Short mmCIF file of C-alpha atoms in Angstrom, two decimals:
data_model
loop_
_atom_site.label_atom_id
_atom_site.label_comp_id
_atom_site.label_asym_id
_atom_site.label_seq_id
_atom_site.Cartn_x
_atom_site.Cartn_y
_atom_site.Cartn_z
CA UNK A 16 -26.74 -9.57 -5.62
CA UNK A 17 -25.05 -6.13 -6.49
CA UNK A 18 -27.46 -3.21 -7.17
CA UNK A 19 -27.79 -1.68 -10.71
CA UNK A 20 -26.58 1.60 -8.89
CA UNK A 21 -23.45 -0.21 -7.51
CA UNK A 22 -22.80 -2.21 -10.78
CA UNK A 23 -23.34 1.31 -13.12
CA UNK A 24 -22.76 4.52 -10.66
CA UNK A 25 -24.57 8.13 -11.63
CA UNK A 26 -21.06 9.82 -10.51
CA UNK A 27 -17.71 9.14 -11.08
CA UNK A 28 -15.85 7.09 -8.04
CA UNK A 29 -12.46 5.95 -7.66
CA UNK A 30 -11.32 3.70 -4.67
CA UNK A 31 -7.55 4.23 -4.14
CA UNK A 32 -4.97 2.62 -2.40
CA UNK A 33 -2.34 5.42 -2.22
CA UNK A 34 0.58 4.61 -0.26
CA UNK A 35 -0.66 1.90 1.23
CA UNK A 36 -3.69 3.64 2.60
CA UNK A 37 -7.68 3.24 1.37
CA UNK A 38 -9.34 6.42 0.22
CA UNK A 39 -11.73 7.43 -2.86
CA UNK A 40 -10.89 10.34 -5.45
CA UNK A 41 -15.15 11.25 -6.74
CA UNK A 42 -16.59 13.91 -8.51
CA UNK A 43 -19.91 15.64 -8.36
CA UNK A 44 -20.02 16.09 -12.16
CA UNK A 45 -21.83 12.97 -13.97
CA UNK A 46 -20.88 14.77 -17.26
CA UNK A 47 -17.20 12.65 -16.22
CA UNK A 48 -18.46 9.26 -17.10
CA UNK A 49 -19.74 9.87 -20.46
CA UNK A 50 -18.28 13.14 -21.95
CA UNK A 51 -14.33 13.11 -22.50
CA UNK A 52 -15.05 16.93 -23.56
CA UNK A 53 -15.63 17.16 -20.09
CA UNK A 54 -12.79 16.02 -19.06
CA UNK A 55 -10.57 19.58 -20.11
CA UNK A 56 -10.69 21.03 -16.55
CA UNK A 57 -12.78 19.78 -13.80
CA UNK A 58 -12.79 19.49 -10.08
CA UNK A 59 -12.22 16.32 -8.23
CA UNK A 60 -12.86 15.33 -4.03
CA UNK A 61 -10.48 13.18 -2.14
CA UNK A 62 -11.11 12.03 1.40
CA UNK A 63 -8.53 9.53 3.34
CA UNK A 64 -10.79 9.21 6.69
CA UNK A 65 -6.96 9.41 8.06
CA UNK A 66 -7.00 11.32 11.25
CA UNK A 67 -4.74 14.23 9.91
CA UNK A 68 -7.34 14.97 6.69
CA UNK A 69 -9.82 17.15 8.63
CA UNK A 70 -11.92 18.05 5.42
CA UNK A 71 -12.45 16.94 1.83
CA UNK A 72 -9.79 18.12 -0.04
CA UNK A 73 -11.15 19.88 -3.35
CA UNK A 74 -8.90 19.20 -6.18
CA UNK A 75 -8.90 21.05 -9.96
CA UNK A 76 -7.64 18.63 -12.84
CA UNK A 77 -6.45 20.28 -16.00
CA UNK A 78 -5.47 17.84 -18.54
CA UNK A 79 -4.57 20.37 -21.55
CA UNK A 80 -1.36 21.64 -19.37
CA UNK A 81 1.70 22.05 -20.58
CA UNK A 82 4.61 20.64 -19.20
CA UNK A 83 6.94 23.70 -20.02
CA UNK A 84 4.72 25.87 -17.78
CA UNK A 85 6.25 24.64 -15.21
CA UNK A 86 9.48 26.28 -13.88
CA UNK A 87 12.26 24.82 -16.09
CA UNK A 88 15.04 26.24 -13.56
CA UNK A 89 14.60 23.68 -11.29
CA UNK A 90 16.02 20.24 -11.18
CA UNK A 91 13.53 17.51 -11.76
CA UNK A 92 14.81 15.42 -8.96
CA UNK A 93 14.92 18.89 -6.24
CA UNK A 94 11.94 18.80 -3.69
CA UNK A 95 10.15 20.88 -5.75
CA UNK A 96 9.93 18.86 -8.22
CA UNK A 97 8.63 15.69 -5.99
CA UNK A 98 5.02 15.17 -6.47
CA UNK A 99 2.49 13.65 -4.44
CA UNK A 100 1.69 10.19 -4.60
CA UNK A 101 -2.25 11.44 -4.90
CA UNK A 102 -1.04 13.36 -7.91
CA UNK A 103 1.47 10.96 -9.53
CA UNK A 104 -2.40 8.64 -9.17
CA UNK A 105 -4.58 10.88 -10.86
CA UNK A 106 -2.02 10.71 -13.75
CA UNK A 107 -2.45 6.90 -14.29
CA UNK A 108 -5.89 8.06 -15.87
CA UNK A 109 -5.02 11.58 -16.57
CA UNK A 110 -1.08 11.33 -18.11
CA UNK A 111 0.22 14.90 -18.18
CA UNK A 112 -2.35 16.75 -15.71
CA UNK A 113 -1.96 19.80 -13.69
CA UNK A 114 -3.47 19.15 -10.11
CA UNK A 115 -4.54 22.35 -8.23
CA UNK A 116 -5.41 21.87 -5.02
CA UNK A 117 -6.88 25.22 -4.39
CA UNK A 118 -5.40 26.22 -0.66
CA UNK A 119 -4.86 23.30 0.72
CA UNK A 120 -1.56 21.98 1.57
CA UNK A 121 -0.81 18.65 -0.88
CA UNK A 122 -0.49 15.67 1.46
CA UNK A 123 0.18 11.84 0.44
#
């Protein structure tokens, strides 16, 4: 029998399956699961467990970008413009969001 905790969670947990390796996406912000208000910038945690991730990588959404913020030189199929797959996942929920990841290097 599955717990009520397990069944409803308190904070807001994603298991992902980003190229074809097992990691979960959370937040420490219960304000996610019941507020969309909340959902205008906010900070997201991703950990892999993969050897190479050495600490939980601390991510800032922001879903009221704008897409012409960007650089508009560039090419949209140049390197720069390649996303990561991490990213690209966060945008299945979040279409159109900015992902920050504040120092660390982008991996995935």
């Amino acid at each position: 029998q599955v717990s009520p905790g397990l069944r409803t969670p308190r904070l807001p947990v994603w298991l992902c399956s980003v190229s074809g390796r097992h990691s979960v996406l959370f937040s420490t912000d219960s304000r996610l699961l019941s507020d969309w208000k909340s959902e205008r910038i906010f900070h997201l945690y991703f950990y892999s467990g993969q050897r190479e991730q050495t600490q939980t990588a601390h991510l800032t959404i922001d879903t009221h970008s704008h897409h012409w913020e960007e650089a508009q030189r560039e090419d949209p199929c140049s390197p720069g413009k390649r996303r990561p797959a991490l990213e690209m996942a966060i945008r299945t929920k979040w279409a159109g969001a900015t992902v920050s990841w504040n120092g660390t290097d982008p991996f995935f």
